[in-house]
Amino acid sequence: MGNTCCFVCGCVSQASVGVVESWGRFEKLVEPGFHFFNPFQGQCLAGVLSTRIASLDVRIETKTKDNVFVQLVCSIQYRVVKQNADDAFYELQNPEEQIQAYVFDVVRALVPRMKLDELFEQKGEVAKAVLEELEKVMGAYGYSIEHILMIDIIPDDTVRKAMNEINAAQRLQLASVYKGEAEKVLLVKKAEADAEAKYLGGVGVARQRQAITDGLRENILNFSHKVEGASAKEVMDLIMITQYFDTIKDLGNSSKNTTVFIPHGPGHVRDIGEQIRNGLMEAASAEVNVA
């Protein structure tokens, strides 16, 4: 009678590796696919490990150099190395706890040497230190550390509120400086515009007075030439009186309800003419002296 054999079969999924044992001892690793195992040789499929990238989030609470308690959230992405899957299967019973323990050890040794601001600026250095330590340790157990991300740094609520208030105060101070500079520029420009307006107004008044003087001189000369026997003084008095009455007329035609009391009479008209003539003569004399 010939020997009889009995075979059993198993299937290993894609992105996985199977661990085959013979009489309880590790024999080999099998690739994804359908496999036959000889139970009379003690073969069996002891387990299957996934080679996909797994992610583990670790939350660590520690203290910085300036005595601020913070929570760091670290994301570790790791996978089983296919060639060393037997080490991952037999050496570690709970790889997540092992990874978490090493992350705690590295972070709590490194962060207390940094101030809070330095921690925010150098969180990449913390992640790099954790990555180097985990690669060295977990590589011996058949695991590869792909990436480590320091995804969040959470200070205590009171510290966060104080930091926000400091930032707000600094921004308000900067805004006050800018506002003061803007007001300064506005006042300077306003003063420059006022000075320019006064200068132009003075130039305009000077030109107006010069035009009036030239016009009066021309009128006097014309009147003296056309009316024989009329002196320049008589013509000047006539012009002054005419302008005096024009002024009274303009005041009477004004729409504003303002009462102006002006001394009026023949004697006053003569006095006004003398005052205007004396004023013009003094102005002309001053211009000659300046020249």
PDB file of C-alpha atoms in Angstrom:
ATOM      1  CA  MET A   1       0.000   0.000   0.000  1.00  0.00           C
ATOM      2  CA  GLY A   2       1.483   3.331  -0.997  1.00  0.00           C
ATOM      3  CA  ASN A   3       2.030   6.348   1.230  1.00  0.00           C
ATOM      4  CA  THR A   4      -0.829   8.855   1.436  1.00  0.00           C
ATOM      5  CA  CYS A   5      -0.290  12.628   1.880  1.00  0.00           C
ATOM      6  CA  CYS A   6      -2.699  15.338   2.868  1.00  0.00           C
ATOM      7  CA  PHE A   7      -2.121  18.993   1.820  1.00  0.00           C
ATOM      8  CA  VAL A   8      -3.781  22.114   3.163  1.00  0.00           C
ATOM      9  CA  CYS A   9      -3.747  25.522   1.472  1.00  0.00           C
ATOM     10  CA  GLY A  10      -3.658  29.216   2.450  1.00  0.00           C
ATOM     11  CA  CYS A  11      -3.861  32.603   0.753  1.00  0.00           C
ATOM     12  CA  VAL A  12      -1.719  35.656   1.476  1.00  0.00           C
ATOM     13  CA  SER A  13      -3.233  39.011   0.483  1.00  0.00           C
ATOM     14  CA  GLN A  14      -1.559  41.675  -1.624  1.00  0.00           C
ATOM     15  CA  ALA A  15       0.808  44.052   0.256  1.00  0.00           C
ATOM     16  CA  SER A  16       1.281  41.370   2.897  1.00  0.00           C
ATOM     17  CA  VAL A  17       3.833  38.684   3.740  1.00  0.00           C
ATOM     18  CA  GLY A  18       3.081  35.275   5.242  1.00  0.00           C
ATOM     19  CA  VAL A  19       5.091  33.543   7.978  1.00  0.00           C
ATOM     20  CA  VAL A  20       5.329  29.764   7.591  1.00  0.00           C
ATOM     21  CA  GLU A  21       6.312  27.496  10.496  1.00  0.00           C
ATOM     22  CA  SER A  22       7.325  23.838  10.529  1.00  0.00           C
ATOM     23  CA  TRP A  23       6.623  22.007  13.780  1.00  0.00           C
ATOM     24  CA  GLY A  24       6.467  25.359  15.571  1.00  0.00           C
ATOM     25  CA  ARG A  25       9.735  26.696  14.188  1.00  0.00           C
ATOM     26  CA  PHE A  26      10.086  29.464  11.628  1.00  0.00           C
ATOM     27  CA  GLU A  27      10.697  28.023   8.194  1.00  0.00           C
ATOM     28  CA  LYS A  28      10.209  30.725   5.552  1.00  0.00           C
ATOM     29  CA  LEU A  29       8.370  33.800   4.335  1.00  0.00           C
ATOM     30  CA  VAL A  30       5.866  33.551   1.502  1.00  0.00           C
ATOM     31  CA  GLU A  31       4.788  36.191  -1.002  1.00  0.00           C
ATOM     32  CA  PRO A  32       1.176  37.191  -1.691  1.00  0.00           C
ATOM     33  CA  GLY A  33      -0.793  34.491  -3.437  1.00  0.00           C
ATOM     34  CA  PHE A  34      -2.195  30.969  -3.005  1.00  0.00           C
ATOM     35  CA  HIS A  35       0.070  28.475  -1.204  1.00  0.00           C
ATOM     36  CA  PHE A  36      -0.052  24.757  -0.235  1.00  0.00           C
ATOM     37  CA  PHE A  37       1.250  23.524   3.098  1.00  0.00           C
ATOM     38  CA  ASN A  38       2.046  19.899   4.056  1.00  0.00           C
ATOM     39  CA  PRO A  39       0.651  19.179   7.515  1.00  0.00           C
ATOM     40  CA  PHE A  40       2.594  15.895   7.682  1.00  0.00           C
ATOM     41  CA  GLN A  41       5.768  17.974   7.606  1.00  0.00           C
ATOM     42  CA  GLY A  42       4.370  20.250  10.260  1.00  0.00           C
ATOM     43  CA  GLN A  43       3.902  23.159   7.889  1.00  0.00           C
ATOM     44  CA  CYS A  44       1.332  25.812   8.669  1.00  0.00           C
ATOM     45  CA  LEU A  45       0.710  29.482   8.048  1.00  0.00           C
ATOM     46  CA  ALA A  46       1.557  31.026  11.412  1.00  0.00           C
ATOM     47  CA  GLY A  47       0.522  34.566  10.558  1.00  0.00           C
ATOM     48  CA  VAL A  48       0.337  37.358   8.017  1.00  0.00           C
ATOM     49  CA  LEU A  49       1.921  40.795   8.354  1.00  0.00           C
ATOM     50  CA  SER A  50       0.876  43.814   6.318  1.00  0.00           C
ATOM     51  CA  THR A  51       3.653  45.731   4.555  1.00  0.00           C
ATOM     52  CA  ARG A  52       1.515  48.831   4.094  1.00  0.00           C
ATOM     53  CA  ILE A  53       2.493  52.104   5.756  1.00  0.00           C
ATOM     54  CA  ALA A  54       0.812  52.482   9.131  1.00  0.00           C
ATOM     55  CA  SER A  55       0.361  55.729  11.048  1.00  0.00           C
ATOM     56  CA  LEU A  56       0.579  56.205  14.789  1.00  0.00           C
ATOM     57  CA  ASP A  57      -0.288  59.497  16.512  1.00  0.00           C
ATOM     58  CA  VAL A  58       1.499  60.074  19.804  1.00  0.00           C
ATOM     59  CA  ARG A  59       0.586  62.867  22.216  1.00  0.00           C
ATOM     60  CA  ILE A  60       3.395  63.882  24.567  1.00  0.00           C
ATOM     61  CA  GLU A  61       3.162  66.339  27.450  1.00  0.00           C
ATOM     62  CA  THR A  62       6.404  67.932  28.581  1.00  0.00           C
ATOM     63  CA  LYS A  63       7.933  71.183  29.852  1.00  0.00           C
ATOM     64  CA  THR A  64      10.102  73.694  28.026  1.00  0.00           C
ATOM     65  CA  LYS A  65      13.194  75.470  29.306  1.00  0.00           C
ATOM     66  CA  ASP A  66      11.136  78.522  30.330  1.00  0.00           C
ATOM     67  CA  ASN A  67       8.806  76.307  32.408  1.00  0.00           C
ATOM     68  CA  VAL A  68       5.867  76.210  30.014  1.00  0.00           C
ATOM     69  CA  PHE A  69       3.917  72.951  29.825  1.00  0.00           C
ATOM     70  CA  VAL A  70       3.108  71.964  26.251  1.00  0.00           C
ATOM     71  CA  GLN A  71       1.543  69.045  24.464  1.00  0.00           C
ATOM     72  CA  LEU A  72       3.159  67.806  21.270  1.00  0.00           C
ATOM     73  CA  VAL A  73       1.261  65.693  18.763  1.00  0.00           C
ATOM     74  CA  CYS A  74       3.635  63.572  16.716  1.00  0.00           C
ATOM     75  CA  SER A  75       2.584  61.410  13.754  1.00  0.00           C
ATOM     76  CA  ILE A  76       4.854  58.396  13.020  1.00  0.00           C
ATOM     77  CA  GLN A  77       4.523  56.593   9.720  1.00  0.00           C
ATOM     78  CA  TYR A  78       6.144  53.146   9.695  1.00  0.00           C
ATOM     79  CA  ARG A  79       5.976  49.827   7.880  1.00  0.00           C
ATOM     80  CA  VAL A  80       7.221  46.246   8.118  1.00  0.00           C
ATOM     81  CA  VAL A  81      10.355  45.524   6.057  1.00  0.00           C
ATOM     82  CA  LYS A  82       9.406  42.578   3.845  1.00  0.00           C
ATOM     83  CA  GLN A  83      12.827  40.894   4.058  1.00  0.00           C
ATOM     84  CA  ASN A  84      12.839  41.122   7.861  1.00  0.00           C
ATOM     85  CA  ALA A  85       9.187  40.311   8.476  1.00  0.00           C
ATOM     86  CA  ASP A  86      10.150  37.326  10.664  1.00  0.00           C
ATOM     87  CA  ASP A  87      11.890  39.717  13.126  1.00  0.00           C
ATOM     88  CA  ALA A  88       8.807  41.943  13.205  1.00  0.00           C
ATOM     89  CA  PHE A  89       6.596  38.874  13.774  1.00  0.00           C
ATOM     90  CA  TYR A  90       8.621  37.225  16.541  1.00  0.00           C
ATOM     91  CA  GLU A  91      10.544  40.024  18.277  1.00  0.00           C
ATOM     92  CA  LEU A  92       7.826  42.566  19.101  1.00  0.00           C
ATOM     93  CA  GLN A  93       4.455  41.755  20.530  1.00  0.00           C
ATOM     94  CA  ASN A  94       3.159  45.359  20.472  1.00  0.00           C
ATOM     95  CA  PRO A  95       5.201  47.638  18.158  1.00  0.00           C
ATOM     96  CA  GLU A  96       2.940  50.661  18.765  1.00  0.00           C
ATOM     97  CA  GLU A  97       3.771  50.709  22.472  1.00  0.00           C
ATOM     98  CA  GLN A  98       7.468  50.313  21.710  1.00  0.00           C
ATOM     99  CA  ILE A  99       7.434  53.233  19.244  1.00  0.00           C
ATOM    100  CA  GLN A 100       5.463  55.386  21.656  1.00  0.00           C
ATOM    101  CA  ALA A 101       7.928  54.712  24.473  1.00  0.00           C
ATOM    102  CA  TYR A 102      10.921  55.790  22.375  1.00  0.00           C
ATOM    103  CA  VAL A 103       9.107  58.920  21.181  1.00  0.00           C
ATOM    104  CA  PHE A 104       8.385  59.867  24.789  1.00  0.00           C
ATOM    105  CA  ASP A 105      12.032  59.298  25.732  1.00  0.00           C
ATOM    106  CA  VAL A 106      13.505  61.420  22.922  1.00  0.00           C
ATOM    107  CA  VAL A 107      11.019  64.303  23.130  1.00  0.00           C
ATOM    108  CA  ARG A 108      11.212  64.611  26.922  1.00  0.00           C
ATOM    109  CA  ALA A 109      15.002  64.670  26.708  1.00  0.00           C
ATOM    110  CA  LEU A 110      15.172  67.294  23.953  1.00  0.00           C
ATOM    111  CA  VAL A 111      12.312  69.739  24.525  1.00  0.00           C
ATOM    112  CA  PRO A 112      13.292  70.772  28.117  1.00  0.00           C
ATOM    113  CA  ARG A 113      16.467  72.263  26.589  1.00  0.00           C
ATOM    114  CA  MET A 114      14.422  74.650  24.397  1.00  0.00           C
ATOM    115  CA  LYS A 115      12.373  77.710  25.149  1.00  0.00           C
ATOM    116  CA  LEU A 116       8.796  77.861  23.868  1.00  0.00           C
ATOM    117  CA  ASP A 117       9.601  80.169  20.946  1.00  0.00           C
ATOM    118  CA  GLU A 118      12.581  77.988  19.994  1.00  0.00           C
ATOM    119  CA  LEU A 119      10.350  74.914  20.066  1.00  0.00           C
ATOM    120  CA  PHE A 120       7.977  76.449  17.527  1.00  0.00           C
ATOM    121  CA  GLU A 121      10.909  77.487  15.341  1.00  0.00           C
ATOM    122  CA  GLN A 122      12.797  74.173  15.603  1.00  0.00           C
ATOM    123  CA  LYS A 123      10.028  71.587  15.656  1.00  0.00           C
ATOM    124  CA  GLY A 124      11.615  70.068  12.558  1.00  0.00           C
ATOM    125  CA  GLU A 125      14.783  69.403  14.560  1.00  0.00           C
ATOM    126  CA  VAL A 126      12.737  67.601  17.203  1.00  0.00           C
ATOM    127  CA  ALA A 127      11.106  65.419  14.546  1.00  0.00           C
ATOM    128  CA  LYS A 128      14.513  64.687  13.024  1.00  0.00           C
ATOM    129  CA  ALA A 129      15.935  63.589  16.385  1.00  0.00           C
ATOM    130  CA  VAL A 130      12.959  61.269  16.977  1.00  0.00           C
ATOM    131  CA  LEU A 131      13.354  59.823  13.458  1.00  0.00           C
ATOM    132  CA  GLU A 132      17.059  59.061  13.953  1.00  0.00           C
ATOM    133  CA  GLU A 133      16.436  57.308  17.267  1.00  0.00           C
ATOM    134  CA  LEU A 134      13.503  55.245  15.993  1.00  0.00           C
ATOM    135  CA  GLU A 135      15.325  54.182  12.811  1.00  0.00           C
ATOM    136  CA  LYS A 136      18.229  52.926  14.876  1.00  0.00           C
ATOM    137  CA  VAL A 137      16.068  50.992  17.339  1.00  0.00           C
ATOM    138  CA  MET A 138      13.138  49.752  15.257  1.00  0.00           C
ATOM    139  CA  GLY A 139      15.345  48.685  12.349  1.00  0.00           C
ATOM    140  CA  ALA A 140      16.612  45.831  14.462  1.00  0.00           C
ATOM    141  CA  TYR A 141      13.044  44.576  14.861  1.00  0.00           C
ATOM    142  CA  GLY A 142      12.181  44.577  11.170  1.00  0.00           C
ATOM    143  CA  TYR A 143      10.420  47.942  11.022  1.00  0.00           C
ATOM    144  CA  SER A 144      11.199  50.928   8.817  1.00  0.00           C
ATOM    145  CA  ILE A 145      10.313  54.454   9.948  1.00  0.00           C
ATOM    146  CA  GLU A 146       9.176  56.331   6.846  1.00  0.00           C
ATOM    147  CA  HIS A 147       8.245  59.790   8.153  1.00  0.00           C
ATOM    148  CA  ILE A 148       7.771  61.643  11.409  1.00  0.00           C
ATOM    149  CA  LEU A 149       5.637  64.776  11.461  1.00  0.00           C
ATOM    150  CA  MET A 150       5.325  67.184  14.388  1.00  0.00           C
ATOM    151  CA  ILE A 151       1.767  68.136  13.530  1.00  0.00           C
ATOM    152  CA  ASP A 152       0.849  70.271  16.544  1.00  0.00           C
ATOM    153  CA  ILE A 153       2.332  72.092  19.539  1.00  0.00           C
ATOM    154  CA  ILE A 154      -0.283  73.019  22.129  1.00  0.00           C
ATOM    155  CA  PRO A 155       0.799  75.260  25.047  1.00  0.00           C
ATOM    156  CA  ASP A 156      -1.300  75.707  28.153  1.00  0.00           C
ATOM    157  CA  ASP A 157      -4.437  77.832  27.613  1.00  0.00           C
ATOM    158  CA  THR A 158      -3.203  80.651  29.878  1.00  0.00           C
ATOM    159  CA  VAL A 159       0.102  80.757  28.012  1.00  0.00           C
ATOM    160  CA  ARG A 160      -1.645  80.878  24.649  1.00  0.00           C
ATOM    161  CA  LYS A 161      -3.858  83.728  25.855  1.00  0.00           C
ATOM    162  CA  ALA A 162      -0.823  85.636  27.147  1.00  0.00           C
ATOM    163  CA  MET A 163       1.028  85.121  23.855  1.00  0.00           C
ATOM    164  CA  ASN A 164      -1.957  86.426  21.905  1.00  0.00           C
ATOM    165  CA  GLU A 165      -2.186  89.487  24.157  1.00  0.00           C
ATOM    166  CA  ILE A 166       1.526  90.214  23.705  1.00  0.00           C
ATOM    167  CA  ASN A 167       1.172  89.900  19.956  1.00  0.00           C
ATOM    168  CA  ALA A 168      -1.891  92.141  19.938  1.00  0.00           C
ATOM    169  CA  ALA A 169      -0.097  94.773  22.058  1.00  0.00           C
ATOM    170  CA  GLN A 170       2.903  94.766  19.712  1.00  0.00           C
ATOM    171  CA  ARG A 171       0.665  95.185  16.687  1.00  0.00           C
ATOM    172  CA  LEU A 172      -1.241  98.038  18.363  1.00  0.00           C
ATOM    173  CA  GLN A 173       2.049  99.730  19.191  1.00  0.00           C
ATOM    174  CA  LEU A 174       3.214  99.391  15.603  1.00  0.00           C
ATOM    175  CA  ALA A 175      -0.125 100.702  14.352  1.00  0.00           C
ATOM    176  CA  SER A 176       0.203 103.742  16.664  1.00  0.00           C
ATOM    177  CA  VAL A 177       3.660 104.470  15.255  1.00  0.00           C
ATOM    178  CA  TYR A 178       2.371 104.307  11.694  1.00  0.00           C
ATOM    179  CA  LYS A 179      -0.626 106.468  12.602  1.00  0.00           C
ATOM    180  CA  GLY A 180       1.629 109.069  14.223  1.00  0.00           C
ATOM    181  CA  GLU A 181       3.894 109.148  11.181  1.00  0.00           C
ATOM    182  CA  ALA A 182       0.875 109.599   8.908  1.00  0.00           C
ATOM    183  CA  GLU A 183      -0.463 112.459  11.055  1.00  0.00           C
ATOM    184  CA  LYS A 184       3.001 114.053  11.063  1.00  0.00           C
ATOM    185  CA  VAL A 185       3.209 113.928   7.286  1.00  0.00           C
ATOM    186  CA  LEU A 186      -0.320 115.326   7.034  1.00  0.00           C
ATOM    187  CA  LEU A 187       0.495 118.266   9.341  1.00  0.00           C
ATOM    188  CA  VAL A 188       3.735 119.003   7.485  1.00  0.00           C
ATOM    189  CA  LYS A 189       1.991 118.950   4.123  1.00  0.00           C
ATOM    190  CA  LYS A 190      -0.815 121.102   5.504  1.00  0.00           C
ATOM    191  CA  ALA A 191       1.690 123.629   6.854  1.00  0.00           C
ATOM    192  CA  GLU A 192       3.562 123.665   3.555  1.00  0.00           C
ATOM    193  CA  ALA A 193       0.296 124.187   1.658  1.00  0.00           C
ATOM    194  CA  ASP A 194      -0.737 126.997   4.039  1.00  0.00           C
ATOM    195  CA  ALA A 195       2.631 128.712   3.639  1.00  0.00           C
ATOM    196  CA  GLU A 196       2.443 128.383  -0.136  1.00  0.00           C
ATOM    197  CA  ALA A 197      -1.117 129.736  -0.137  1.00  0.00           C
ATOM    198  CA  LYS A 198      -0.081 132.725   1.981  1.00  0.00           C
ATOM    199  CA  TYR A 199       2.892 133.372  -0.252  1.00  0.00           C
ATOM    200  CA  LEU A 200       0.762 133.244  -3.381  1.00  0.00           C
ATOM    201  CA  GLY A 201      -1.879 135.399  -1.681  1.00  0.00           C
ATOM    202  CA  GLY A 202       0.770 137.999  -0.846  1.00  0.00           C
ATOM    203  CA  VAL A 203       2.051 137.941  -4.407  1.00  0.00           C
ATOM    204  CA  GLY A 204      -1.516 138.404  -5.631  1.00  0.00           C
ATOM    205  CA  VAL A 205      -2.157 141.333  -3.288  1.00  0.00           C
ATOM    206  CA  ALA A 206       1.120 142.960  -4.312  1.00  0.00           C
ATOM    207  CA  ARG A 207       0.269 142.604  -7.980  1.00  0.00           C
ATOM    208  CA  GLN A 208      -3.238 143.921  -7.334  1.00  0.00           C
ATOM    209  CA  ARG A 209      -1.896 147.001  -5.592  1.00  0.00           C
ATOM    210  CA  GLN A 210       0.668 147.509  -8.310  1.00  0.00           C
ATOM    211  CA  ALA A 211      -2.074 147.300 -10.941  1.00  0.00           C
ATOM    212  CA  ILE A 212      -4.204 149.798  -9.009  1.00  0.00           C
ATOM    213  CA  THR A 213      -1.282 152.170  -8.732  1.00  0.00           C
ATOM    214  CA  ASP A 214      -0.473 151.890 -12.424  1.00  0.00           C
ATOM    215  CA  GLY A 215      -4.134 152.394 -13.308  1.00  0.00           C
ATOM    216  CA  LEU A 216      -4.421 155.505 -11.136  1.00  0.00           C
ATOM    217  CA  ARG A 217      -1.248 156.940 -12.589  1.00  0.00           C
ATOM    218  CA  GLU A 218      -2.512 156.388 -16.125  1.00  0.00           C
ATOM    219  CA  ASN A 219      -5.916 157.911 -15.307  1.00  0.00           C
ATOM    220  CA  ILE A 220      -4.320 160.989 -13.784  1.00  0.00           C
ATOM    221  CA  LEU A 221      -2.069 161.522 -16.774  1.00  0.00           C
ATOM    222  CA  ASN A 222      -4.925 161.073 -19.241  1.00  0.00           C
ATOM    223  CA  PHE A 223      -7.232 163.423 -17.300  1.00  0.00           C
ATOM    224  CA  SER A 224      -4.531 166.068 -16.964  1.00  0.00           C
ATOM    225  CA  HIS A 225      -3.856 166.015 -20.704  1.00  0.00           C
ATOM    226  CA  LYS A 226      -7.531 166.157 -21.718  1.00  0.00           C
ATOM    227  CA  VAL A 227      -8.701 168.749 -19.151  1.00  0.00           C
ATOM    228  CA  GLU A 228      -6.572 171.854 -19.260  1.00  0.00           C
ATOM    229  CA  GLY A 229      -5.785 173.505 -15.959  1.00  0.00           C
ATOM    230  CA  ALA A 230      -6.446 170.373 -13.860  1.00  0.00           C
ATOM    231  CA  SER A 231      -3.594 169.497 -11.566  1.00  0.00           C
ATOM    232  CA  ALA A 232      -2.587 165.979 -10.573  1.00  0.00           C
ATOM    233  CA  LYS A 233      -3.737 166.657  -6.995  1.00  0.00           C
ATOM    234  CA  GLU A 234      -7.223 167.642  -8.107  1.00  0.00           C
ATOM    235  CA  VAL A 235      -7.516 164.577 -10.334  1.00  0.00           C
ATOM    236  CA  MET A 236      -6.349 162.344  -7.470  1.00  0.00           C
ATOM    237  CA  ASP A 237      -8.911 163.834  -5.118  1.00  0.00           C
ATOM    238  CA  LEU A 238     -11.652 163.268  -7.685  1.00  0.00           C
ATOM    239  CA  ILE A 239     -10.647 159.636  -8.191  1.00  0.00           C
ATOM    240  CA  MET A 240     -10.453 158.988  -4.451  1.00  0.00           C
ATOM    241  CA  ILE A 241     -13.900 160.472  -3.886  1.00  0.00           C
ATOM    242  CA  THR A 242     -15.316 158.414  -6.748  1.00  0.00           C
ATOM    243  CA  GLN A 243     -13.871 155.226  -5.261  1.00  0.00           C
ATOM    244  CA  TYR A 244     -15.186 156.249  -1.847  1.00  0.00           C
ATOM    245  CA  PHE A 245     -18.734 156.512  -3.155  1.00  0.00           C
ATOM    246  CA  ASP A 246     -18.350 153.207  -5.052  1.00  0.00           C
ATOM    247  CA  THR A 247     -17.351 151.556  -1.795  1.00  0.00           C
ATOM    248  CA  ILE A 248     -20.409 152.931   0.015  1.00  0.00           C
ATOM    249  CA  LYS A 249     -22.572 151.700  -2.852  1.00  0.00           C
ATOM    250  CA  ASP A 250     -21.098 148.176  -2.629  1.00  0.00           C
ATOM    251  CA  LEU A 251     -21.702 148.088   1.130  1.00  0.00           C
ATOM    252  CA  GLY A 252     -25.313 149.114   0.580  1.00  0.00           C
ATOM    253  CA  ASN A 253     -25.875 146.434  -2.035  1.00  0.00           C
ATOM    254  CA  SER A 254     -24.407 143.672   0.134  1.00  0.00           C
ATOM    255  CA  SER A 255     -26.835 140.862   1.018  1.00  0.00           C
ATOM    256  CA  LYS A 256     -25.387 140.386   4.492  1.00  0.00           C
ATOM    257  CA  ASN A 257     -27.309 141.945   7.330  1.00  0.00           C
ATOM    258  CA  THR A 258     -24.368 143.859   8.702  1.00  0.00           C
ATOM    259  CA  THR A 259     -24.497 147.516   9.698  1.00  0.00           C
ATOM    260  CA  VAL A 260     -21.341 149.563   9.096  1.00  0.00           C
ATOM    261  CA  PHE A 261     -21.110 153.084  10.550  1.00  0.00           C
ATOM    262  CA  ILE A 262     -18.964 155.332   8.381  1.00  0.00           C
ATOM    263  CA  PRO A 263     -18.421 159.040   9.146  1.00  0.00           C
ATOM    264  CA  HIS A 264     -19.859 160.954   6.250  1.00  0.00           C
ATOM    265  CA  GLY A 265     -19.828 164.579   5.211  1.00  0.00           C
ATOM    266  CA  PRO A 266     -17.882 166.972   3.012  1.00  0.00           C
ATOM    267  CA  GLY A 267     -15.129 167.372   5.555  1.00  0.00           C
ATOM    268  CA  HIS A 268     -14.841 163.659   6.062  1.00  0.00           C
ATOM    269  CA  VAL A 269     -14.653 163.061   2.342  1.00  0.00           C
ATOM    270  CA  ARG A 270     -11.709 165.457   2.154  1.00  0.00           C
ATOM    271  CA  ASP A 271     -10.034 163.776   5.113  1.00  0.00           C
ATOM    272  CA  ILE A 272     -10.490 160.332   3.523  1.00  0.00           C
ATOM    273  CA  GLY A 273      -8.943 161.565   0.285  1.00  0.00           C
ATOM    274  CA  GLU A 274      -5.934 162.983   2.146  1.00  0.00           C
ATOM    275  CA  GLN A 275      -5.497 159.733   4.085  1.00  0.00           C
ATOM    276  CA  ILE A 276      -5.563 157.620   0.928  1.00  0.00           C
ATOM    277  CA  ARG A 277      -3.159 159.983  -0.856  1.00  0.00           C
ATOM    278  CA  ASN A 278      -0.756 160.013   2.066  1.00  0.00           C
ATOM    279  CA  GLY A 279      -0.885 156.238   2.268  1.00  0.00           C
ATOM    280  CA  LEU A 280      -0.024 155.857  -1.408  1.00  0.00           C
ATOM    281  CA  MET A 281       2.816 158.357  -1.121  1.00  0.00           C
ATOM    282  CA  GLU A 282       4.255 156.550   1.901  1.00  0.00           C
ATOM    283  CA  ALA A 283       4.044 153.203   0.076  1.00  0.00           C
ATOM    284  CA  ALA A 284       5.812 154.643  -2.963  1.00  0.00           C
ATOM    285  CA  SER A 285       8.506 156.162  -0.741  1.00  0.00           C
ATOM    286  CA  ALA A 286       9.039 152.829   1.001  1.00  0.00           C
ATOM    287  CA  GLU A 287       9.450 151.063  -2.344  1.00  0.00           C
ATOM    288  CA  VAL A 288      12.039 153.647  -3.432  1.00  0.00           C
ATOM    289  CA  ASN A 289      13.992 153.197  -0.200  1.00  0.00           C
ATOM    290  CA  VAL A 290      13.978 149.412  -0.525  1.00  0.00           C
ATOM    291  CA  ALA A 291      15.195 149.642  -4.122  1.00  0.00           C
TER     292      ALA A 291
END
